mmCIF file of C-alpha atoms in Angstrom:
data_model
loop_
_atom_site.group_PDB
_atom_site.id
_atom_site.type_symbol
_atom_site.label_atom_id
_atom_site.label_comp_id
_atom_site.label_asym_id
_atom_site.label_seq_id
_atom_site.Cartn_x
_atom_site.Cartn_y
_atom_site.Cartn_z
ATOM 1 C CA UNK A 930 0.000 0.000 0.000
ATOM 2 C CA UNK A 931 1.259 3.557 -1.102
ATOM 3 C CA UNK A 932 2.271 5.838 2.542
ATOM 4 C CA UNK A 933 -0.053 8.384 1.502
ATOM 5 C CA UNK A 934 -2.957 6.786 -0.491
ATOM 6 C CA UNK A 935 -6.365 6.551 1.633
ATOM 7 C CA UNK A 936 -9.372 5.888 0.659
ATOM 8 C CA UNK A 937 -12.910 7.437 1.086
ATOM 9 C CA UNK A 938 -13.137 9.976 3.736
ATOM 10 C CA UNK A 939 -9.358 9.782 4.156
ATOM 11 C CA UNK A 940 -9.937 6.409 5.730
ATOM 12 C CA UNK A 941 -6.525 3.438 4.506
ATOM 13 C CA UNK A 942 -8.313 1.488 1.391
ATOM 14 C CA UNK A 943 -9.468 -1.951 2.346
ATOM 15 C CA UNK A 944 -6.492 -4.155 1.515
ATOM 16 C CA UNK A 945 -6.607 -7.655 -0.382
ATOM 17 C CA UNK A 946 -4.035 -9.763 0.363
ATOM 18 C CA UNK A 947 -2.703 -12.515 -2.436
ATOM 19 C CA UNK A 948 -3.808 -15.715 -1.500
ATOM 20 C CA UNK A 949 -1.769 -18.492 -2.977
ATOM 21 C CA UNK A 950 -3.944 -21.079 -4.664
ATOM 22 C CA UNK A 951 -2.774 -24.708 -6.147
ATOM 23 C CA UNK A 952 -4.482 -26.115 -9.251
ATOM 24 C CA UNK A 953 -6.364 -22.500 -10.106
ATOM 25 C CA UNK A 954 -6.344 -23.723 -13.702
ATOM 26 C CA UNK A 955 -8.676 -26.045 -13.010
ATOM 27 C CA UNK A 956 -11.360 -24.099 -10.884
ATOM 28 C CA UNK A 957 -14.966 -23.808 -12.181
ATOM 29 C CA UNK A 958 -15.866 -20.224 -13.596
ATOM 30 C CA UNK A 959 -18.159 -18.416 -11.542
ATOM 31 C CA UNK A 960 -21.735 -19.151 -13.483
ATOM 32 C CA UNK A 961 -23.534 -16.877 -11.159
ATOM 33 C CA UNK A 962 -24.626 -15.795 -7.177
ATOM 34 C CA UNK A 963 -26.482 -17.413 -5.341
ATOM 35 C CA UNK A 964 -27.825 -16.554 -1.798
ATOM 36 C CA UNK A 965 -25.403 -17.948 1.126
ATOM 37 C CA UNK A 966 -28.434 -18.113 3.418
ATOM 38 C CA UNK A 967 -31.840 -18.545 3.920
ATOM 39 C CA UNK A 968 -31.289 -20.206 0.603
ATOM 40 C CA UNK A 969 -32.538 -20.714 -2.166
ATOM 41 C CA UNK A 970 -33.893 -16.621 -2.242
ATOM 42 C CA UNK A 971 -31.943 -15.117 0.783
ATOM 43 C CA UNK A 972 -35.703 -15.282 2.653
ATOM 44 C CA UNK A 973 -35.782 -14.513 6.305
ATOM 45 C CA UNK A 974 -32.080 -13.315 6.240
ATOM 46 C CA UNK A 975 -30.990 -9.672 6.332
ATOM 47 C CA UNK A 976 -27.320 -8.550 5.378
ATOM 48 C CA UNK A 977 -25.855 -7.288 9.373
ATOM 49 C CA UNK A 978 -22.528 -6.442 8.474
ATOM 50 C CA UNK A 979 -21.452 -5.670 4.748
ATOM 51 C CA UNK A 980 -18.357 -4.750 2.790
ATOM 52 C CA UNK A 981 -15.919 -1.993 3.798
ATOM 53 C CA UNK A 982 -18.945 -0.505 5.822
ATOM 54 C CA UNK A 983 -17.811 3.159 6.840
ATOM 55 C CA UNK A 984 -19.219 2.552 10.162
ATOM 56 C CA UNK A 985 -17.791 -0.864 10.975
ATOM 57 C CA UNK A 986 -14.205 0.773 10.403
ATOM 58 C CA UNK A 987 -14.925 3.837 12.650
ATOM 59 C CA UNK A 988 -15.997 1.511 15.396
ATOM 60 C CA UNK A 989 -13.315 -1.104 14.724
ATOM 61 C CA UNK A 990 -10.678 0.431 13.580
ATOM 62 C CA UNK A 991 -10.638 -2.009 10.639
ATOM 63 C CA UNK A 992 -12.483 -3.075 7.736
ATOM 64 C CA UNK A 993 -14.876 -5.654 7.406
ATOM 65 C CA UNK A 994 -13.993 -8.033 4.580
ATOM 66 C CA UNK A 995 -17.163 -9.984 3.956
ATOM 67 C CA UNK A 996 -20.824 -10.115 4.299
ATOM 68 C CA UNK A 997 -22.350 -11.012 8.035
ATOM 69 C CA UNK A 998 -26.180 -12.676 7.263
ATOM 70 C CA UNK A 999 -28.760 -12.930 10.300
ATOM 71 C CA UNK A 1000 -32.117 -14.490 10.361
ATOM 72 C CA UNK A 1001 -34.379 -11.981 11.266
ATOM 73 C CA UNK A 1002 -35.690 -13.605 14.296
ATOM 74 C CA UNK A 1003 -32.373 -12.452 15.689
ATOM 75 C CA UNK A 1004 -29.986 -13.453 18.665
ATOM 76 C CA UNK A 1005 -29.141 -16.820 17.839
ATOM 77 C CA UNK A 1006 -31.980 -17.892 16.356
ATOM 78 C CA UNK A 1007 -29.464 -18.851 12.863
ATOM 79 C CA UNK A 1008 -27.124 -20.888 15.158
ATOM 80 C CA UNK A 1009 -26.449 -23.988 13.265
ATOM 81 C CA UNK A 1010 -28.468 -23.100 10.208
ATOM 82 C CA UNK A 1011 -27.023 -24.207 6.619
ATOM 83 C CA UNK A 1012 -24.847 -21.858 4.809
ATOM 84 C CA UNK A 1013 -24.056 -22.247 1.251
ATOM 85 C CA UNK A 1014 -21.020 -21.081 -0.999
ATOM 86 C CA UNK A 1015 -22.453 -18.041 -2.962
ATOM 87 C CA UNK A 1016 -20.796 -19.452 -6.021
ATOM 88 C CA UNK A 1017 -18.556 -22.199 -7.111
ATOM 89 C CA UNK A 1018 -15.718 -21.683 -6.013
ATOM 90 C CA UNK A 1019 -12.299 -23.679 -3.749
ATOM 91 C CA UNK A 1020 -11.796 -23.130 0.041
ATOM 92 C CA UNK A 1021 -8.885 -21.430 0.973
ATOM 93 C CA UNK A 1022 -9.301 -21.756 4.560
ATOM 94 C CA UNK A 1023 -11.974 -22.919 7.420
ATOM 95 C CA UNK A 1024 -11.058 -22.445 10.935
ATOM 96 C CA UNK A 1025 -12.123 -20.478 13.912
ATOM 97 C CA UNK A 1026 -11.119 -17.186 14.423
ATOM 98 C CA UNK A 1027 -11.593 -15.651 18.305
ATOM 99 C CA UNK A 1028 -12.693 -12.652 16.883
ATOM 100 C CA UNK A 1029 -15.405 -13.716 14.252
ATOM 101 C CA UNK A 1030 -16.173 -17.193 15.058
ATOM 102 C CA UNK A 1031 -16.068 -19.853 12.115
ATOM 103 C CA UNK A 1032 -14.918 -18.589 9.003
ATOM 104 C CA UNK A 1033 -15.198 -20.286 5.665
ATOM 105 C CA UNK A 1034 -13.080 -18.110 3.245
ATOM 106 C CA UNK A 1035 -13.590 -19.734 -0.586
ATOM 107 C CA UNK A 1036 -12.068 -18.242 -3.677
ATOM 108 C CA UNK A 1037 -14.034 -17.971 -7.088
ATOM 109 C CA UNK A 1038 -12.504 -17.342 -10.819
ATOM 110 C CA UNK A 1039 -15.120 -15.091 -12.909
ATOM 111 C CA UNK A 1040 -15.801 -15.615 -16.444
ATOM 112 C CA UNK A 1041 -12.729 -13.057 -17.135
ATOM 113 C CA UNK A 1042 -10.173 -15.087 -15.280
ATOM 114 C CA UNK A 1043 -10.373 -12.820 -12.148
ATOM 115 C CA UNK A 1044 -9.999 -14.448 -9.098
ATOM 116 C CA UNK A 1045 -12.267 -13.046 -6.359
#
């Protein structure tokens, strides 16, 4: 990251690290999204915690990298409810983080070769 680039609101720009992945060649091209809860439509799920949220950083002091879902019943009420990759896609890494609880962290290539 450049010393004196920030992004919006003179905030640092959410970084993306490179994540080394084996046998990329042979990962399945992103045919579309699907809903990672309440699946198949996303129904009775709300998004909590989105994307470099402005908000998230000022109370943090650090960017939120993903989407948070909750049922809308809310408290726990989604504890051990199915969630589903978003698109196809390989798992980098699954593990439980003290911080955000269990993390599944997949990778997906887009039509364009991207990898996301």
């Amino acid at each position: 990251m450049d010393e004196g680039r920030t992004g919006s609101a003179g905030l640092p720009p959410l970084e993306r690290g490179d994540i080394p992945l084996a046998g990329t060649e042979s990962m399945p091209v992103v045919d579309g999204w699907d809903f990672p809860a309440g699946w198949p439509d996303g129904r009775g799920y709300y998004v909590a915690a989105g994307v470099a949220e402005q908000a998230y950083y000022e109370r943090f002091g650090a960017w939120h990298t993903g989407e948070d879902w909750n049922d809308l019943r809310m408290g726990d009420s989604d504890w051990g409810a199915p969630v589903h990759a978003a698109a196809h896609g390989v798992v980098v890494e699954a593990k439980r983080y003290p911080s955000w609880g269990n993390v599944v962290l997949l990778s997906h290539r887009t039509p364009e070769g991207a990898l996301l």
